Amino acid sequence: MLPAPILLKPVEMHIPDGFLSLPVALIFWALSAALIFLAVRRTQRELGERQIPLMGVMAAFIFAAQMINFPVAGGTSGHLLGGVLAAVALGPWAGMLVMTSVIGVQALLFQDGGLLVMGANIFNMGLLTTLIGFGLDRAVIGRGIGARLGVAGIAAWLSVMAGALFTSLQLWLSGTALLGIVVPAMLGVHALIGVGEAAITVAALGFIFRTRPDLLTAEVGRSRGGGGWVIAGLLTTLAVVLVSPLASAYPDGLERVAGDLGFLSVGQNAPYQLLPDYNLPILGESALSTVIAGVIGALVVALLAVLAGRALNRANRTKT
Amino acid sequence: MHVDLFDRFRAGASPIHRLDPRVKVVVAVLFILSNVLLPDGAWLAFALAFIGLLFLNALAGFDLLFLITRSFVALPFALAGVSAVFALPGRPLWAWEIGPWQLVASDAGLLRFASLLTRSWLSVQMAILLTATTQFPDLIHALRHLRVPQVLVAVVSFMYRYLFVLTDEAMRLLRAREARSARPAAGGGGGSLAWRAWVAGNMAGQLFLRSYERSERVYAAMQARAYRGHLLTLNPHELGAYDWLLGAAAVGSLILLQVIARL
């Protein structure tokens, strides 16, 4: 068994380069890039020129806040990841950009997480967490402080679990981990980390509510009418809640489903293929072919994500 | 407080330091890409990539072990890849039965795990080299040239600017807590776990407010000084013949590496 301090750090979720296969890395880069693109446009409209100092300083805040810890037991300590805090306090789009910057700087400056897999890291720790955080918060926005804090706590715990689940699934799809081991292990460790995340998030938001309640209502008010966020947040939550026990208890079942859908080649001798015949037939089984196939896949996913985002935006606008 | 606590840049005037940051970013990413594309067990190619790294390390004027000693940051994550040993069918080496799981370690799985660690280790060394030879403002500038959205680049450069300020602030909060928390020699103390978490949360909230208010001040100051949307660097950032040549040589070696791995 490894010393517990190594296990109980948020670092466990920063995937380094080399752990994800090229198609998985590229597809998550595309997903993240599409969401970041939308976030850039939305924040530009909502915040104007004020956005750059606000988001820049708040990104530095998340980075610094991740240093604040509290001792748990036996030399371990609780930390903050910050996605839900950023989403509730700054709104979803600004929260996404802030988290993206934090993860990007951690990778570029400290080698915390890889460069080629940064898209996956941004997705797991930045985008998923803000989506769940804002979506759930938005669902109880008129219900008073107690309800909002309670829901923020649940969202914080769930966001850590969602990040851990997606990290495990990405490792599994890359053929670098066994589903039946990695999912229970990651979720087990992060169930504890998530409690720390929830406690700090709730206390921090409570503090802001007590001292500057205007901030929390003002920033959220700017993104009012986000019914789409509620749906997206709830659906993501539901997916995490449903898939986690399934993947832990019946890994064979999930592998069968993924195999039937053609998502998987784990257990075959083609480790670098997301799809069984991932290579383009014309080019044969070369590295170039894999790259091109990956790029095509990534472009398709990016296109779908942008279209979905546009639809979400439109739905939001018609509601306001 | 301690800026160099964070800054991983190592001043120098080597050929690598002088190289245009755009070229460095692109070559670093291509190197990592090349590692991912190398098949399991391509030990010759892995070794050549490592020799290439040592060569660049020497060219940058660092000690022989510089990259290696810094390269263990990603090590804890190796744990997540351990189960690869059991993930592939092949010649079984060992078998365990732990509770409901039946684990069979295969030679192919072991090879996968070893290759995985090697790829990751090589990649992280290249990223370290990039950070150690490029000042962060130059790195950000390169991202701007490489078509990363302007807004994101600006946010990152602001973040870098205030990283140290706010980390200082966080350290002050931590020190203040330390100063006010007695620690009995007999151990224990410090209140219940929930109370400790609550204190940490209040500190995070406090830091949030200080940061938020600072961002408002920064914005007012920027308006006063007619900020134009990006940070300036004194380095020229023009791609010269030297940059193209070195970049092309690097890309050529990476292609050669891929060919060697597949012979």
mmCIF file of N, CA and C in Angstrom, chain A residues 84-85 88 132-133 136-137 140 145-159 197-199 201-202 205 209:
data_model
loop_
_atom_site.group_PDB
_atom_site.id
_atom_site.type_symbol
_atom_site.label_atom_id
_atom_site.label_comp_id
_atom_site.label_asym_id
_atom_site.label_seq_id
_atom_site.Cartn_x
_atom_site.Cartn_y
_atom_site.Cartn_z
ATOM 1 N N VAL A 84 -16.753 23.788 -8.649
ATOM 2 C CA VAL A 84 -18.106 24.168 -8.245
ATOM 3 C C VAL A 84 -18.103 25.572 -7.640
ATOM 4 N N LEU A 85 -17.096 25.852 -6.837
ATOM 5 C CA LEU A 85 -16.973 27.195 -6.248
ATOM 6 C C LEU A 85 -16.913 28.252 -7.355
ATOM 7 N N VAL A 88 -20.425 28.532 -9.169
ATOM 8 C CA VAL A 88 -21.484 29.191 -8.400
ATOM 9 C C VAL A 88 -21.167 30.682 -8.238
ATOM 10 N N ILE A 132 -21.808 20.621 -13.646
ATOM 11 C CA ILE A 132 -22.582 20.054 -12.541
ATOM 12 C C ILE A 132 -22.861 21.142 -11.499
ATOM 13 N N GLY A 133 -21.830 21.918 -11.171
ATOM 14 C CA GLY A 133 -21.970 22.940 -10.129
ATOM 15 C C GLY A 133 -23.026 23.962 -10.485
ATOM 16 N N LEU A 136 -26.782 22.361 -11.006
ATOM 17 C CA LEU A 136 -27.509 22.033 -9.777
ATOM 18 C C LEU A 136 -27.830 23.300 -8.989
ATOM 19 N N ASP A 137 -26.897 24.249 -8.964
ATOM 20 C CA ASP A 137 -27.137 25.489 -8.233
ATOM 21 C C ASP A 137 -28.310 26.250 -8.850
ATOM 22 N N VAL A 140 -31.916 25.386 -7.789
ATOM 23 C CA VAL A 140 -32.501 25.777 -6.502
ATOM 24 C C VAL A 140 -32.274 27.258 -6.227
ATOM 25 N N ILE A 145 -30.730 30.539 1.108
ATOM 26 C CA ILE A 145 -29.304 30.242 1.233
ATOM 27 C C ILE A 145 -29.052 28.796 1.664
ATOM 28 N N GLY A 146 -29.852 28.312 2.603
ATOM 29 C CA GLY A 146 -29.633 26.953 3.098
ATOM 30 C C GLY A 146 -29.681 25.930 1.979
ATOM 31 N N ALA A 147 -30.704 26.026 1.141
ATOM 32 C CA ALA A 147 -30.852 25.069 0.044
ATOM 33 C C ALA A 147 -29.680 25.191 -0.928
ATOM 34 N N ARG A 148 -29.294 26.433 -1.212
ATOM 35 C CA ARG A 148 -28.201 26.611 -2.178
ATOM 36 C C ARG A 148 -26.895 26.041 -1.649
ATOM 37 N N LEU A 149 -26.645 26.262 -0.361
ATOM 38 C CA LEU A 149 -25.403 25.727 0.212
ATOM 39 C C LEU A 149 -25.423 24.206 0.227
ATOM 40 N N GLY A 150 -26.582 23.642 0.614
ATOM 41 C CA GLY A 150 -26.685 22.179 0.634
ATOM 42 C C GLY A 150 -26.444 21.593 -0.734
ATOM 43 N N VAL A 151 -27.101 22.178 -1.728
ATOM 44 C CA VAL A 151 -26.950 21.669 -3.091
ATOM 45 C C VAL A 151 -25.526 21.862 -3.588
ATOM 46 N N ALA A 152 -24.910 23.000 -3.208
ATOM 47 C CA ALA A 152 -23.521 23.226 -3.632
ATOM 48 C C ALA A 152 -22.610 22.142 -3.062
ATOM 49 N N GLY A 153 -22.893 21.732 -1.828
ATOM 50 C CA GLY A 153 -22.094 20.664 -1.223
ATOM 51 C C GLY A 153 -22.244 19.362 -1.981
ATOM 52 N N ILE A 154 -23.499 19.018 -2.289
ATOM 53 C CA ILE A 154 -23.736 17.791 -3.058
ATOM 54 C C ILE A 154 -23.040 17.888 -4.410
ATOM 55 N N ALA A 155 -23.184 19.053 -5.062
ATOM 56 C CA ALA A 155 -22.581 19.239 -6.380
ATOM 57 C C ALA A 155 -21.061 19.120 -6.300
ATOM 58 N N ALA A 156 -20.474 19.661 -5.213
ATOM 59 C CA ALA A 156 -19.018 19.591 -5.084
ATOM 60 C C ALA A 156 -18.564 18.141 -4.980
ATOM 61 N N TRP A 157 -19.273 17.367 -4.163
ATOM 62 C CA TRP A 157 -18.907 15.948 -4.029
ATOM 63 C C TRP A 157 -19.071 15.227 -5.364
ATOM 64 N N LEU A 158 -20.226 15.480 -6.014
ATOM 65 C CA LEU A 158 -20.493 14.826 -7.293
ATOM 66 C C LEU A 158 -19.476 15.221 -8.354
ATOM 67 N N SER A 159 -19.048 16.491 -8.328
ATOM 68 C CA SER A 159 -18.133 16.949 -9.376
ATOM 69 C C SER A 159 -16.801 16.210 -9.274
ATOM 70 N N GLU A 197 -13.755 18.407 -0.469
ATOM 71 C CA GLU A 197 -14.151 19.414 -1.461
ATOM 72 C C GLU A 197 -15.491 20.038 -1.092
ATOM 73 N N ALA A 198 -16.454 19.161 -0.730
ATOM 74 C CA ALA A 198 -17.793 19.650 -0.399
ATOM 75 C C ALA A 198 -17.734 20.551 0.836
ATOM 76 N N ALA A 199 -16.986 20.126 1.857
ATOM 77 C CA ALA A 199 -16.928 20.906 3.093
ATOM 78 C C ALA A 199 -16.348 22.292 2.833
ATOM 79 N N THR A 201 -16.099 23.903 -0.049
ATOM 80 C CA THR A 201 -16.947 24.676 -0.951
ATOM 81 C C THR A 201 -18.114 25.298 -0.189
ATOM 82 N N VAL A 202 -18.781 24.484 0.638
ATOM 83 C CA VAL A 202 -19.944 24.991 1.378
ATOM 84 C C VAL A 202 -19.524 26.104 2.333
ATOM 85 N N LEU A 205 -18.599 29.292 0.336
ATOM 86 C CA LEU A 205 -19.774 29.991 -0.188
ATOM 87 C C LEU A 205 -20.573 30.624 0.947
ATOM 88 N N PHE A 209 -21.629 34.431 1.310
ATOM 89 C CA PHE A 209 -23.023 34.823 1.528
ATOM 90 C C PHE A 209 -23.149 35.761 2.715
#
